[in-house]
Short mmCIF file of C-alpha atoms in Angstrom, two decimals:
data_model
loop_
_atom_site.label_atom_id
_atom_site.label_comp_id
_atom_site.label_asym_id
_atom_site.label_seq_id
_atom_site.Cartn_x
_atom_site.Cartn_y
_atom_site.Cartn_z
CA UNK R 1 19.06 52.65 11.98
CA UNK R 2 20.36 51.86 8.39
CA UNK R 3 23.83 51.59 7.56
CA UNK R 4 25.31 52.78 4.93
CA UNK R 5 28.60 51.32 3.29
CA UNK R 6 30.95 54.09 1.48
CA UNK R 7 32.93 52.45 -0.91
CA UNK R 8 35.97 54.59 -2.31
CA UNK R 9 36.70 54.84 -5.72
CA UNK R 10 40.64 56.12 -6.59
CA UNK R 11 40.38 58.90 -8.97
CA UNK R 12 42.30 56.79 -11.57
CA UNK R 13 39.84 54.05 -11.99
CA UNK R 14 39.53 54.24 -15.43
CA UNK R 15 43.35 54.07 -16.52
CA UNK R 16 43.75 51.00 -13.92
CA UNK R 17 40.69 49.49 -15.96
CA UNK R 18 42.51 49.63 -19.09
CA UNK R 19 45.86 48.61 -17.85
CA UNK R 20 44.15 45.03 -16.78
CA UNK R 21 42.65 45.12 -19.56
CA UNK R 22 46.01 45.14 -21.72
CA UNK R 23 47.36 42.71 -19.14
CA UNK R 24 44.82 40.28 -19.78
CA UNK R 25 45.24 40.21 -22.93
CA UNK R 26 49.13 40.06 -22.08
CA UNK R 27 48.69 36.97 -20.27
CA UNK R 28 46.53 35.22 -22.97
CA UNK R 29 48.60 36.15 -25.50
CA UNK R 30 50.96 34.17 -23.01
CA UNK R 31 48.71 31.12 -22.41
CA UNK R 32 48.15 30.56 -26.25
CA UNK R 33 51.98 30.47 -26.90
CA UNK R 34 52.31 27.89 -24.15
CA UNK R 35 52.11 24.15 -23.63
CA UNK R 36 48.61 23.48 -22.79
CA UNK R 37 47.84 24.32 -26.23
CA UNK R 38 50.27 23.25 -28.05
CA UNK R 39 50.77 20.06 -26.67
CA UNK R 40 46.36 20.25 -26.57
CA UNK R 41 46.31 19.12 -23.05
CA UNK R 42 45.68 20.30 -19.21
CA UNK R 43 48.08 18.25 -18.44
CA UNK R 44 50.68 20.27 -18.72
CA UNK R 45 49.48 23.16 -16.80
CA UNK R 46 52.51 23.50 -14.13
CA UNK R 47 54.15 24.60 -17.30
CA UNK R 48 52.34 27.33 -17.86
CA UNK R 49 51.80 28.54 -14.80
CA UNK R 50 53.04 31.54 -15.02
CA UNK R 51 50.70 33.11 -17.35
CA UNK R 52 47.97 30.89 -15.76
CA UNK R 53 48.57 33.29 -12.43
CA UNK R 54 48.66 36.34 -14.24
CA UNK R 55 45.60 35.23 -16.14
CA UNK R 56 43.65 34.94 -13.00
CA UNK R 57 45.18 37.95 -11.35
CA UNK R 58 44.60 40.33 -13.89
CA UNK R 59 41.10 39.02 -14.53
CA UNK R 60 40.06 39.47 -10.85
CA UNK R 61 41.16 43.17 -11.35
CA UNK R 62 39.74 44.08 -14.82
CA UNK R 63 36.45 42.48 -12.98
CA UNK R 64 36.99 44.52 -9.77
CA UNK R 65 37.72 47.79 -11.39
CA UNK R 66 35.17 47.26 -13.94
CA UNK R 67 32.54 47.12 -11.27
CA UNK R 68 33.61 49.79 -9.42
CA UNK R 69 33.74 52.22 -13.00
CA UNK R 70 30.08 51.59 -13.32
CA UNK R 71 29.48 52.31 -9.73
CA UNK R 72 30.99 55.44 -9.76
CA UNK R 73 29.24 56.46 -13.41
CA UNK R 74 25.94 54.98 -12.21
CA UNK R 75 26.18 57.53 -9.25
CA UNK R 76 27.54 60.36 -11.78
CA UNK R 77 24.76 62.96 -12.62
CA UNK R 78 23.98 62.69 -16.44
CA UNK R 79 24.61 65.82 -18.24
CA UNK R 80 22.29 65.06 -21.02
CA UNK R 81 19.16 65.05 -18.58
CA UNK R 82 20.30 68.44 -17.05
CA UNK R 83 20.48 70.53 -19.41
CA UNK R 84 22.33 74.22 -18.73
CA UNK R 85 19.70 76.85 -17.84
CA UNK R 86 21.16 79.46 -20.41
CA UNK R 87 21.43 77.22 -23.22
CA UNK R 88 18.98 77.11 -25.99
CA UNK R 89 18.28 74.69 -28.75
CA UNK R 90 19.16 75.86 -32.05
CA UNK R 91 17.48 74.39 -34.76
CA UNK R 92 19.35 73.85 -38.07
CA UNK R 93 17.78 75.13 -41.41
CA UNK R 94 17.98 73.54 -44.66
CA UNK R 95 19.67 75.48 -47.28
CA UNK R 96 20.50 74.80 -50.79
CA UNK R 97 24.51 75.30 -51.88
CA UNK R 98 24.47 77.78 -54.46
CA UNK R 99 26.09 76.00 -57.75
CA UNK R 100 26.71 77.39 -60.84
CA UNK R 101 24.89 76.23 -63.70
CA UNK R 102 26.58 74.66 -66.78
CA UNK R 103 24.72 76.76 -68.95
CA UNK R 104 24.78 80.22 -67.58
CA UNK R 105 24.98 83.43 -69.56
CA UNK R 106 27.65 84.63 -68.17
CA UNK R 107 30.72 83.54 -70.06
CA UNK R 108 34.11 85.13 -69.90
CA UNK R 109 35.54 85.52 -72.92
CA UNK R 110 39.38 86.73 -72.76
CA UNK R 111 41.50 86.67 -75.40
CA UNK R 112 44.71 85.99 -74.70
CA UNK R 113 46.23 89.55 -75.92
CA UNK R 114 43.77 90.98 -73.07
CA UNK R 115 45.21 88.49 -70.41
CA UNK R 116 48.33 89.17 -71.09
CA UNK R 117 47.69 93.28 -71.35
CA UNK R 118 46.07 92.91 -67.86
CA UNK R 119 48.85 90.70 -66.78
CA UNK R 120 51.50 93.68 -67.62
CA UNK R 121 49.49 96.42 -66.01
CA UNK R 122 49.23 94.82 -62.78
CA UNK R 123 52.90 93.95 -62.93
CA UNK R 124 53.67 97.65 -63.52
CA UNK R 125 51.17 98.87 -60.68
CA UNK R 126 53.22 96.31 -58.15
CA UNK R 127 56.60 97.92 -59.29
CA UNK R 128 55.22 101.45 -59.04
CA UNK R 129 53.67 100.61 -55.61
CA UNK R 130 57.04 99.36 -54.33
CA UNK R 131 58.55 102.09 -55.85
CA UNK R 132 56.87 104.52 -54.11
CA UNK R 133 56.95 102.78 -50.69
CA UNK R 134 60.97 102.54 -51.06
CA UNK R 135 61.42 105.52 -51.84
CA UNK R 136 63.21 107.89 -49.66
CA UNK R 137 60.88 111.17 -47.99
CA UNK R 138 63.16 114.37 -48.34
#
């Protein structure tokens, strides 16, 4: 009989992935301001331990929860290859903006004693409107 292992993957996998992440970069960020490299040496490693540790540490957990992300999305069932059974592909069309044409015979020609004249009437229609919706029923 065939055992089967069950590994268990917390539900925040993918924010603990990230954090390392940051943190490793943390810890480089670290290890580049230290002595080993700007003193160009191994030799002086005990003095940057510190970020040496957290180096390793966070590595060995970006690693860890890395693997474990693409378990649990390897194991995931792909929406694209199930597609809902009520949906239906829609197909676009190809349809020309309308545009105006530069030359079209339609030209408004106002003067500007007739803008002004419409102006004024539609002024007067506003007052009379407000006018009559002030105004007090007896």
């Amino acid at each position: 009989m065939a055992k089967t292992a069950e590994i268990k993957i917390p539900d925040d996998i993918e924010f603990r992935v990230i954090g390392n992440a940051f943190g490793l970069l943390i810890a480089s960020a670290g290890l580049l301001v230290g002595e080993m490299v700007r003193q160009r040496s191994f030799d002086y490693w005990m003095d940057d331990i510190v970020p040496l540790i957290l180096l390793i540490w966070m590595g060995f957990g970006l690693f860890r929860n890395f693997i474990s992300t693409m378990m649990l999305y390897q194991d995931a069932p792909s929406q694209r290859h199930h597609p809902a059974a009520g949906a239906s592909h829609i197909q676009g069309e190809r349809v020309i903006a309308g545009q105006i044409p530069a030359k079209s015979g339609f030209k408004p020609s106002y003067t500007p004693e007739q803008v002004v004249e419409q102006v004024a009437r539609r002024i007067e229609a506003q007052k009379a409107e407000v006018l009559k919706k002030t105004k007090p029923k007896d």
